[in-house]
Short mmCIF file of C-alpha atoms in Angstrom, two decimals:
data_model
loop_
_atom_site.label_atom_id
_atom_site.label_comp_id
_atom_site.label_asym_id
_atom_site.label_seq_id
_atom_site.Cartn_x
_atom_site.Cartn_y
_atom_site.Cartn_z
CA MET A 1 -64.59 56.13 -65.28
CA MET A 2 -66.82 56.21 -62.21
CA LYS A 3 -68.14 59.68 -63.12
CA GLN A 4 -69.03 58.50 -66.66
CA ILE A 5 -70.95 55.52 -65.32
CA SER A 6 -72.90 57.79 -62.93
CA LYS A 7 -73.84 60.16 -65.76
CA ILE A 8 -75.13 57.27 -67.88
CA LYS A 9 -77.28 56.18 -64.99
CA VAL A 10 -78.74 59.73 -64.69
CA PHE A 11 -79.43 59.83 -68.39
CA THR A 12 -81.21 56.50 -68.27
CA SER A 13 -83.32 57.62 -65.34
CA ILE A 14 -84.35 60.82 -67.20
CA VAL A 15 -85.35 58.84 -70.27
CA MET A 16 -87.41 56.52 -68.19
CA GLY A 17 -89.07 59.54 -66.54
CA LEU A 18 -89.95 61.00 -69.85
CA PHE A 19 -91.63 57.83 -70.92
CA PHE A 20 -93.71 57.90 -67.82
CA ILE A 21 -94.60 61.57 -68.39
CA ALA A 22 -95.39 61.00 -72.02
CA GLY A 23 -97.72 58.23 -71.15
CA ALA A 24 -99.52 60.39 -68.61
CA ALA A 25 -99.88 63.37 -70.92
CA TRP A 26 -100.78 61.32 -73.98
CA ALA A 27 -104.38 61.52 -73.37
CA GLY A 28 -104.43 65.33 -72.75
CA ASP A 29 -102.34 66.86 -75.34
CA VAL A 30 -100.32 64.71 -77.65
CA ARG A 31 -98.99 67.65 -79.57
CA THR A 32 -98.02 69.52 -76.53
CA ALA A 33 -96.48 66.44 -75.33
CA ARG A 34 -94.57 65.95 -78.51
CA VAL A 35 -93.32 69.52 -78.42
CA GLU A 36 -92.38 69.25 -74.89
CA ALA A 37 -90.93 65.90 -75.52
CA GLN A 38 -88.99 67.28 -78.42
CA MET A 39 -87.74 70.08 -76.26
CA ALA A 40 -87.02 67.70 -73.52
CA ARG A 41 -85.14 65.41 -75.89
CA GLU A 42 -83.13 68.34 -77.18
CA ARG A 43 -82.48 69.51 -73.69
CA LEU A 44 -81.59 66.06 -72.67
CA ALA A 45 -79.51 65.62 -75.77
CA LYS A 46 -77.62 68.78 -74.98
CA GLU A 47 -77.23 67.70 -71.47
CA ALA A 48 -76.17 64.32 -72.66
CA GLN A 49 -73.73 65.88 -75.12
CA ALA A 50 -72.41 68.10 -72.41
CA GLU A 51 -72.16 65.22 -70.06
CA LYS A 52 -70.60 63.10 -72.77
CA ALA A 53 -68.09 65.79 -73.53
CA GLU A 54 -67.47 66.18 -69.88
CA ALA A 55 -67.20 62.44 -69.51
CA LEU A 56 -64.87 62.20 -72.47
CA GLU A 57 -62.77 65.01 -71.08
CA GLU A 58 -62.74 63.33 -67.78
CA ALA A 59 -61.95 60.00 -69.42
CA ARG A 60 -59.16 61.67 -71.36
CA LYS A 61 -57.80 63.14 -68.19
CA ILE A 62 -58.14 59.83 -66.51
CA GLN A 63 -56.42 58.12 -69.40
CA ALA A 64 -53.69 60.73 -69.36
CA GLU A 65 -53.30 60.17 -65.67
CA ILE A 66 -53.30 56.45 -66.27
CA PHE A 67 -50.64 56.82 -68.95
CA ALA A 68 -48.67 59.10 -66.67
CA ASP A 69 -49.06 56.68 -63.81
CA ARG A 70 -48.16 53.83 -66.13
CA ALA A 71 -44.98 55.58 -67.18
CA LYS A 72 -44.17 56.32 -63.61
CA LEU A 73 -44.92 52.75 -62.71
CA LYS A 74 -42.75 51.49 -65.54
CA GLN A 75 -40.01 53.84 -64.45
CA ALA A 76 -40.54 52.76 -60.87
CA VAL A 77 -40.56 49.12 -61.94
CA ALA A 78 -37.38 49.71 -63.90
CA GLU A 79 -35.85 51.45 -60.96
CA MET A 80 -37.05 48.67 -58.68
CA GLU A 81 -35.66 46.08 -61.05
CA VAL A 82 -32.34 47.89 -61.06
CA LYS A 83 -32.53 48.29 -57.35
CA SER A 84 -33.59 44.63 -57.02
CA LYS A 85 -30.63 43.55 -59.08
CA GLY A 86 -28.40 45.69 -56.90
CA LEU A 87 -30.02 44.27 -53.80
CA ALA A 88 -29.70 40.76 -55.22
CA GLN A 89 -26.01 41.38 -55.77
CA GLU A 90 -25.72 42.85 -52.31
CA THR A 91 -27.69 39.89 -50.97
CA ASP A 92 -25.38 37.47 -52.73
CA ALA A 93 -22.40 39.35 -51.38
CA VAL A 94 -23.91 39.41 -47.89
CA GLU A 95 -24.83 35.73 -48.10
CA LYS A 96 -21.33 34.96 -49.29
CA HIS A 97 -19.92 37.05 -46.46
CA ILE A 98 -22.29 35.32 -44.03
CA ALA A 99 -21.14 31.94 -45.34
CA GLU A 100 -17.54 33.04 -44.88
CA LEU A 101 -18.37 34.30 -41.41
CA ASP A 102 -20.13 31.00 -40.63
CA ALA A 103 -17.11 29.07 -41.79
CA ARG A 104 -14.84 31.38 -39.81
CA ASN A 105 -17.17 31.06 -36.84
CA LYS A 106 -17.00 27.29 -37.06
CA GLU A 107 -13.22 27.45 -37.27
CA LEU A 108 -13.04 29.84 -34.34
CA THR A 109 -15.55 27.75 -32.39
CA LYS A 110 -13.46 24.68 -33.05
CA GLU A 111 -10.30 26.54 -32.05
CA VAL A 112 -12.04 27.87 -28.95
CA ALA A 113 -13.24 24.35 -28.09
CA ILE A 114 -9.71 23.01 -28.57
CA ALA A 115 -8.31 25.89 -26.53
CA GLU A 116 -10.91 25.33 -23.81
CA ALA A 117 -10.13 21.62 -23.81
CA ASP A 118 -6.41 22.41 -23.57
CA VAL A 119 -7.09 24.91 -20.81
CA LYS A 120 -9.30 22.43 -18.96
CA GLU A 121 -6.69 19.72 -19.42
CA LEU A 122 -3.94 22.06 -18.26
CA LEU A 123 -6.08 23.24 -15.37
CA GLY A 124 -6.87 19.67 -14.41
CA PHE A 125 -3.19 18.76 -14.73
CA ILE A 126 -2.18 21.71 -12.55
CA ARG A 127 -4.84 20.93 -9.94
CA SER A 128 -3.92 17.25 -10.02
CA ASN A 129 -0.27 18.14 -9.49
CA ALA A 130 -1.26 20.56 -6.75
CA LYS A 131 -3.23 17.78 -5.09
CA ASP A 132 -0.29 15.38 -5.45
CA LEU A 133 2.07 18.02 -4.09
CA ASP A 134 -0.23 18.65 -1.13
CA ALA A 135 -0.45 14.92 -0.42
CA LEU A 136 3.33 14.57 -0.85
CA LEU A 137 4.02 17.36 1.62
CA LEU A 138 1.50 16.00 4.11
CA GLN A 139 3.03 12.52 3.87
CA SER A 140 6.57 13.86 4.12
CA PRO A 141 8.19 13.76 7.58
CA GLN A 142 9.76 17.10 6.69
CA SER A 143 6.36 18.70 7.38
CA ALA A 144 6.79 17.92 11.06
CA LEU A 145 9.91 20.11 11.08
CA GLY A 146 7.97 23.09 9.73
CA LEU A 147 5.42 23.43 6.92
CA ASP A 148 5.48 26.42 4.56
CA PRO A 149 2.31 28.49 5.26
CA ARG A 150 1.96 29.20 1.54
CA ILE A 151 0.84 25.60 1.08
CA GLU A 152 -2.70 26.75 1.95
CA GLY A 153 -2.96 28.44 -1.45
CA ILE A 154 -1.87 25.24 -3.17
CA ARG A 155 -4.36 23.29 -1.06
CA LYS A 156 -7.23 25.57 -2.15
CA LEU A 157 -6.09 25.21 -5.73
CA SER A 158 -6.10 21.42 -5.42
CA GLN A 159 -9.68 21.62 -4.12
CA GLY A 160 -10.86 23.46 -7.25
CA GLN A 161 -11.00 26.90 -5.64
CA GLY A 162 -9.66 29.73 -7.76
CA TYR A 163 -7.67 29.79 -10.97
CA PRO A 164 -3.94 29.05 -10.99
CA SER A 165 -1.62 31.93 -11.66
CA MET A 166 2.04 32.02 -12.56
CA ASP A 167 2.84 32.76 -8.92
CA ASP A 168 1.04 29.57 -7.92
CA LEU A 169 2.99 27.57 -10.49
CA SER A 170 6.26 29.10 -9.29
CA LEU A 171 5.30 28.29 -5.70
CA MET A 172 4.56 24.67 -6.64
CA VAL A 173 7.98 24.36 -8.26
CA GLU A 174 9.64 26.00 -5.25
CA LEU A 175 7.91 23.71 -2.76
CA LEU A 176 8.70 20.61 -4.81
CA VAL A 177 12.37 21.55 -5.15
CA SER A 178 12.54 22.28 -1.43
CA GLU A 179 11.03 18.87 -0.66
CA ILE A 180 13.54 17.17 -2.98
CA VAL A 181 16.44 18.97 -1.31
CA HIS A 182 15.25 18.19 2.22
CA SER A 183 14.56 14.55 1.38
CA GLY A 184 18.26 14.08 0.68
CA GLN A 185 19.51 15.74 3.85
CA VAL A 186 20.09 14.75 7.46
CA ARG A 187 18.38 17.38 9.59
CA ARG A 188 18.42 17.97 13.32
CA GLU A 189 15.72 20.09 14.98
CA GLN A 190 14.36 20.73 18.47
CA ILE A 191 10.62 20.14 18.05
CA PRO A 192 7.75 18.74 20.14
CA ILE A 193 6.96 15.03 19.82
CA VAL A 194 4.32 12.74 21.31
CA THR A 195 5.74 10.25 23.81
CA ARG A 196 4.53 6.71 24.47
CA GLU A 197 2.49 8.05 27.36
CA GLY A 198 0.61 10.41 25.03
CA LYS A 199 2.34 13.54 26.32
CA THR A 200 3.89 16.25 24.16
CA ARG A 201 7.52 17.01 24.96
CA GLU A 202 10.38 18.85 23.32
CA ALA A 203 13.06 16.54 21.98
CA GLN A 204 16.10 16.56 19.74
CA VAL A 205 14.85 15.05 16.47
CA MET A 206 17.03 13.87 13.60
CA THR A 207 15.58 12.95 10.22
CA LEU A 208 17.34 10.83 7.60
CA GLY A 209 15.68 12.21 4.49
CA ASN A 210 12.13 10.94 4.28
CA PHE A 211 12.97 7.42 5.42
CA SER A 212 13.52 7.46 9.16
CA ALA A 213 13.39 9.82 12.09
CA MET A 214 14.85 9.39 15.56
CA ALA A 215 14.79 11.33 18.78
CA SER A 216 16.83 11.42 21.95
CA LEU A 217 14.67 11.85 25.04
CA ASP A 218 16.02 11.50 28.58
CA GLY A 219 19.18 9.93 27.18
CA ASP A 220 17.25 7.22 25.33
CA ALA A 221 17.34 7.29 21.52
CA ASP A 222 14.66 5.54 19.54
CA PHE A 223 12.84 5.66 16.23
CA LEU A 224 9.91 8.00 15.58
CA LEU A 225 6.85 7.56 13.41
CA TYR A 226 5.23 10.38 11.45
CA SER A 227 1.51 11.13 11.79
CA GLU A 228 -0.01 12.73 8.69
CA PRO A 229 -3.22 14.12 10.28
CA SER A 230 -1.36 15.96 13.06
CA GLN A 231 1.91 16.41 11.15
CA THR A 232 3.91 15.44 14.23
CA PHE A 233 6.32 12.71 15.26
CA PHE A 234 5.40 10.18 17.92
CA GLN A 235 7.35 7.43 19.64
CA LEU A 236 6.78 3.75 19.01
CA SER A 237 4.23 2.18 21.33
CA LYS A 238 6.91 -0.37 22.22
CA PRO A 239 10.64 0.36 22.30
CA SER A 240 12.72 -1.00 19.48
CA PRO A 241 15.40 -3.61 20.29
CA ALA A 242 18.16 -2.44 22.62
CA ARG A 243 20.85 -3.04 20.00
CA MET A 244 19.12 -0.73 17.53
CA ARG A 245 18.57 1.94 20.18
CA ALA A 246 22.26 1.80 21.05
CA GLN A 247 23.16 2.28 17.38
CA LEU A 248 20.80 5.26 17.15
CA ALA A 249 22.32 6.84 20.26
CA ASP A 250 25.84 6.40 18.88
CA TYR A 251 24.81 7.89 15.53
CA MET A 252 23.15 10.92 17.11
CA ALA A 253 26.23 11.41 19.30
CA GLY A 254 28.49 11.25 16.23
CA LYS A 255 30.28 8.10 17.36
CA THR A 256 29.42 6.07 14.26
CA GLU A 257 28.48 6.64 10.65
CA THR A 258 26.20 3.61 10.29
CA VAL A 259 22.60 3.66 11.38
CA PRO A 260 19.61 1.36 10.73
CA VAL A 261 17.09 2.86 8.31
CA ASP A 262 13.49 1.85 7.69
CA VAL A 263 13.16 2.13 3.90
CA SER A 264 9.46 1.24 4.17
CA ARG A 265 8.83 4.64 5.80
CA GLY A 266 7.43 3.29 9.04
CA ALA A 267 5.86 0.00 7.95
CA ALA A 268 8.68 -2.08 9.40
CA LEU A 269 8.85 -0.01 12.59
CA ARG A 270 5.15 -0.54 13.22
CA GLN A 271 5.85 -4.27 13.41
CA PHE A 272 7.61 -3.65 16.73
CA ALA A 273 4.26 -2.72 18.24
CA HIS A 274 2.84 -6.11 17.25
CA ARG A 275 5.92 -8.08 18.21
CA LEU A 276 5.39 -10.45 21.11
CA ASP A 277 8.14 -11.01 23.62
CA TYR A 278 8.87 -14.40 25.12
CA LYS A 279 6.60 -13.86 28.10
CA GLU A 280 3.63 -12.93 25.92
CA GLN A 281 4.25 -15.89 23.63
CA ILE A 282 4.39 -18.24 26.61
CA LYS A 283 1.15 -16.80 28.01
CA SER A 284 -0.58 -17.27 24.66
CA GLY A 285 0.33 -20.97 24.68
CA GLY A 286 -1.95 -21.89 27.58
CA LEU A 287 -1.32 -24.37 30.39
CA ILE A 288 0.45 -26.94 28.21
CA VAL A 289 3.37 -24.56 27.87
CA TRP A 290 4.44 -24.95 31.48
CA PRO A 291 5.14 -28.72 31.32
CA ILE A 292 7.10 -28.10 28.13
CA LEU A 293 9.13 -25.39 29.85
CA PHE A 294 9.70 -27.67 32.82
CA ILE A 295 11.01 -30.34 30.45
CA ALA A 296 13.23 -27.74 28.79
CA VAL A 297 14.71 -26.61 32.11
CA LEU A 298 15.18 -30.17 33.33
CA ALA A 299 16.78 -31.22 30.06
CA CYS A 300 19.14 -28.24 30.17
CA LEU A 301 20.23 -29.15 33.68
CA LEU A 302 20.79 -32.77 32.72
CA VAL A 303 22.71 -31.85 29.58
CA ILE A 304 24.91 -29.43 31.51
CA GLU A 305 25.55 -32.03 34.23
CA ARG A 306 26.40 -34.75 31.69
CA LEU A 307 28.55 -32.43 29.65
CA ILE A 308 30.54 -31.31 32.69
CA PHE A 309 30.93 -34.91 33.84
CA LEU A 310 32.07 -36.22 30.48
CA LEU A 311 34.51 -33.36 30.06
CA ARG A 312 35.93 -33.95 33.52
CA VAL A 313 36.45 -37.70 32.97
CA ARG A 314 38.02 -37.16 29.58
CA THR A 315 41.71 -38.04 29.43
CA ASN A 316 44.45 -38.44 26.88
CA VAL A 317 44.30 -42.24 26.80
CA ASP A 318 46.98 -42.62 24.14
CA VAL A 319 49.60 -40.85 26.23
CA LEU A 320 48.48 -42.72 29.35
CA MET A 321 48.54 -46.07 27.57
CA GLU A 322 51.99 -45.42 26.14
CA LYS A 323 53.28 -44.55 29.59
CA VAL A 324 51.71 -47.65 31.17
CA VAL A 325 53.08 -49.94 28.47
CA THR A 326 56.56 -48.45 28.84
CA LEU A 327 56.53 -48.88 32.60
CA ALA A 328 55.10 -52.41 32.30
CA ARG A 329 57.88 -53.45 29.96
CA GLN A 330 60.34 -52.16 32.53
CA GLY A 331 58.56 -54.10 35.27
CA LYS A 332 57.68 -50.96 37.22
CA TRP A 333 54.23 -52.07 38.29
CA ASP A 334 53.91 -49.67 41.17
CA ALA A 335 54.63 -46.80 38.82
CA CYS A 336 52.00 -48.20 36.44
CA MET A 337 49.41 -48.31 39.22
CA GLN A 338 50.36 -44.81 40.34
CA ALA A 339 50.05 -43.48 36.74
CA CYS A 340 46.51 -44.90 36.59
CA THR A 341 45.32 -43.92 40.05
CA GLN A 342 46.61 -40.35 39.92
CA LYS A 343 44.09 -39.58 37.13
CA GLY A 344 41.33 -39.69 39.71
CA ASN A 345 37.92 -41.19 39.15
CA ARG A 346 38.20 -41.45 35.37
CA PRO A 347 36.89 -44.51 33.51
CA VAL A 348 39.88 -45.53 31.37
CA PRO A 349 42.52 -45.23 34.15
CA LEU A 350 40.21 -47.13 36.55
CA VAL A 351 39.81 -49.96 34.02
CA LEU A 352 43.57 -50.07 33.44
CA ALA A 353 44.16 -50.14 37.20
CA ALA A 354 41.75 -53.08 37.51
CA GLY A 355 43.68 -54.87 34.77
CA LEU A 356 47.04 -54.20 36.43
CA SER A 357 45.73 -55.52 39.74
CA CYS A 358 45.14 -58.96 38.16
CA ARG A 359 48.25 -59.13 36.03
CA GLY A 360 49.36 -62.50 37.48
CA ARG A 361 46.25 -64.32 36.32
CA CYS A 362 45.46 -66.04 33.07
CA ARG A 363 44.21 -64.20 30.04
CA ALA A 364 40.59 -65.28 30.46
CA ASP A 365 40.47 -64.08 34.04
CA MET A 366 42.05 -60.80 33.08
CA GLU A 367 39.53 -60.28 30.31
CA ASN A 368 36.65 -61.06 32.66
CA ILE A 369 37.98 -58.68 35.30
CA LEU A 370 38.47 -55.93 32.73
CA GLY A 371 34.98 -56.58 31.35
CA GLU A 372 33.51 -56.22 34.83
CA ALA A 373 35.45 -53.00 35.32
CA ILE A 374 34.10 -51.64 32.04
CA LEU A 375 30.54 -52.61 33.01
CA ARG A 376 30.96 -50.80 36.31
CA GLN A 377 31.94 -47.60 34.46
CA ILE A 378 29.15 -47.70 31.86
CA PRO A 379 26.28 -46.75 34.26
CA ARG A 380 28.27 -43.72 35.37
CA LEU A 381 28.76 -42.66 31.78
CA GLU A 382 25.18 -43.36 30.66
CA ARG A 383 23.56 -41.72 33.66
CA PHE A 384 20.51 -39.54 32.70
CA LEU A 385 20.89 -40.34 28.99
CA PRO A 386 17.69 -42.45 28.91
CA THR A 387 15.96 -39.61 30.75
CA LEU A 388 17.10 -37.17 28.08
CA GLY A 389 15.79 -39.47 25.37
CA MET A 390 12.46 -39.72 27.15
CA LEU A 391 12.23 -35.92 27.55
CA ALA A 392 13.05 -35.46 23.87
CA ALA A 393 10.15 -37.77 23.02
CA ILE A 394 7.69 -36.21 25.49
CA ALA A 395 8.22 -32.57 24.43
CA PRO A 396 6.72 -32.87 20.90
CA LEU A 397 3.90 -35.00 22.26
CA LEU A 398 3.02 -32.23 24.71
CA GLY A 399 3.19 -29.78 21.80
CA LEU A 400 0.80 -32.00 19.87
CA LEU A 401 -1.48 -32.10 22.91
CA GLY A 402 -1.43 -28.30 23.02
CA THR A 403 -2.27 -28.23 19.31
CA VAL A 404 -5.29 -30.45 19.88
CA THR A 405 -6.53 -28.42 22.86
CA GLY A 406 -6.01 -25.17 20.97
CA MET A 407 -8.00 -26.41 17.98
CA ILE A 408 -10.73 -27.63 20.32
CA ASN A 409 -10.95 -24.14 21.81
CA THR A 410 -11.00 -22.64 18.32
CA PHE A 411 -13.89 -24.84 17.18
CA HIS A 412 -15.71 -24.03 20.39
CA VAL A 413 -15.39 -20.31 19.63
CA ILE A 414 -16.59 -20.91 16.06
CA THR A 415 -19.60 -22.80 17.42
CA VAL A 416 -20.50 -19.98 19.80
CA ALA A 417 -19.58 -16.82 17.85
CA GLY A 418 -19.22 -18.00 14.24
CA THR A 419 -16.42 -17.05 11.87
CA GLY A 420 -17.27 -13.36 11.53
CA ASP A 421 -14.45 -12.11 13.75
CA PRO A 422 -11.10 -13.85 13.20
CA ARG A 423 -9.69 -12.27 16.35
CA LEU A 424 -11.95 -14.44 18.48
CA MET A 425 -10.34 -17.53 16.98
CA SER A 426 -6.79 -16.25 17.32
CA GLY A 427 -6.52 -17.39 20.95
CA GLY A 428 -7.04 -21.08 20.19
CA ILE A 429 -4.91 -20.93 17.06
CA SER A 430 -2.14 -19.17 18.98
CA GLU A 431 -2.28 -21.81 21.70
CA ALA A 432 -2.05 -24.58 19.09
CA LEU A 433 0.88 -23.03 17.25
CA VAL A 434 2.83 -21.85 20.29
CA THR A 435 2.69 -25.23 22.04
CA THR A 436 3.74 -27.01 18.86
CA MET A 437 6.57 -24.54 18.36
CA LEU A 438 7.78 -24.85 21.94
CA GLY A 439 7.48 -28.64 21.88
CA LEU A 440 9.62 -28.87 18.76
CA ALA A 441 11.98 -26.15 20.01
CA VAL A 442 12.62 -28.23 23.13
CA ALA A 443 12.67 -31.64 21.46
CA ILE A 444 15.11 -30.81 18.68
CA PRO A 445 18.02 -29.50 20.81
CA VAL A 446 17.42 -32.14 23.50
CA THR A 447 17.55 -34.84 20.82
CA VAL A 448 20.75 -33.36 19.39
CA ALA A 449 22.28 -33.14 22.88
CA HIS A 450 21.24 -36.72 23.60
CA VAL A 451 22.88 -37.94 20.42
CA LEU A 452 26.08 -35.99 21.08
CA LEU A 453 26.31 -37.18 24.68
CA SER A 454 25.63 -40.76 23.56
CA ARG A 455 28.45 -40.47 21.06
CA MET A 456 30.77 -39.22 23.80
CA VAL A 457 29.77 -42.15 26.04
CA GLU A 458 30.26 -44.62 23.20
CA ARG A 459 33.67 -43.14 22.51
CA ASN A 460 34.64 -43.56 26.18
CA VAL A 461 33.37 -47.16 26.21
CA ALA A 462 35.26 -47.88 23.00
CA GLN A 463 38.42 -46.40 24.51
CA MET A 464 38.02 -48.56 27.64
CA GLU A 465 37.56 -51.71 25.55
CA GLU A 466 40.44 -50.86 23.26
CA LYS A 467 42.93 -49.97 26.00
CA SER A 468 41.89 -52.97 28.12
CA MET A 469 42.66 -55.28 25.19
CA VAL A 470 45.98 -53.51 24.66
CA LEU A 471 46.79 -54.00 28.34
CA VAL A 472 45.82 -57.69 28.25
CA ASN A 473 47.94 -58.26 25.20
CA GLU A 474 50.87 -56.44 26.78
CA LEU A 475 50.60 -58.34 30.07
CA CYS A 476 50.23 -61.70 28.38
CA SER A 477 53.27 -61.04 26.24
CA GLU A 478 55.51 -60.28 29.32
CA PRO A 479 58.24 -62.89 30.13
CA ALA A 480 57.23 -65.46 32.70
CA GLY A 481 60.21 -64.57 34.89
CA ASN A 482 59.01 -61.02 35.36
CA VAL A 483 55.57 -62.18 36.34
CA SER A 484 56.96 -64.77 38.83
CA VAL A 485 59.26 -62.18 40.35
CA GLU A 486 56.35 -59.87 40.81
CA LYS A 487 54.37 -62.71 42.42
CA ALA A 488 57.23 -63.40 44.80
CA ALA A 489 57.44 -59.78 45.66
#
């Protein structure tokens, strides 16, 4: 098509040239021009025919090529359509497979996430148990007797280092079973311990499971406490009571099967270090304690003296009275006096002797004489009892005074240092409580002793009054002849 268009342009340009030539030659030779023009037209016509034929041939070829190309294109389009359909099917199959793979991927991802969560949970559980096992072994007194060196691997595992293997799990089970077995055994080992002086010495140590441990050092047995940081046993800062130490020594020597055990795993034993003895308690009470102690000592001496006296002057008055009455009815007055005087300086026999000495007088005189004899014996019996009553009343008052002074000291400390440190206030509070405690501790037994001694005195006075009335009645009921004979004698 492009060649045909170019030929038409050439033909048009030739025609236009001829017109220009014809116009130029018109004036010279019209005929010649016509002939030449005719020849030129023929020549141009031939050329045009030739070019037309050539153009047609070329157009035919081009058309044939176009038809051929069109057929090829149709065939190619058909092939492409077939191929496209095949590719579309393949694409659908691939997309379907991709969708299946996506679904499978989601399922696998979910399973992997679940598996990872299970693994993380299991790993956390194993590490948590490893940490608990490590803490259990460190807190166990059995560690002081020898710790398995393989625990270091468990310790690293508990700290998040490394991944647990089956060997680690087997080791954890082995260590736990070993700890369970040892916690139910009584073990005896020769190991170093820390003494009260802070020195390390070898000692014979016996453990009662995981509850208590004891050691015999220089023949003295006592409890031990376990230190987790150093994994060693150390003695109590203060010795336990002597009775408990004796029981421990007997148990370690195999002399007894009973032994005191601290089920709190050291908490109760640590209280011994904070336990105050009597001297420390007295010192914490301040100056008021000493008057209270003086009252206590004085009251004890008075109670002992009165108790000894009242026990010494006690007599079996019923037997004595029966004997005196029997002898009086027989008129054996010397024997009656001897029965009364041989009892020594006892109140009831002395009163009866005073009554027998005035047996010839009237009833009123005899009663007066016996009353005077009873009154003479009462001061002996009631000696120091008012003093005991006074001491029993003074002791709690001194305790109250110590309470007041202790609280004054406490408020003074609060004024100076505030309430930030309770230990600063403990001195005044201790003084207040200790003095009150000592005051009541002295007053209560002194009061009880005073009451008991008063009852004993009252019983003696009642016996003197009763037996004196029995004697008066017996003497006044004697026949007049017996009395006159005695007077004559």
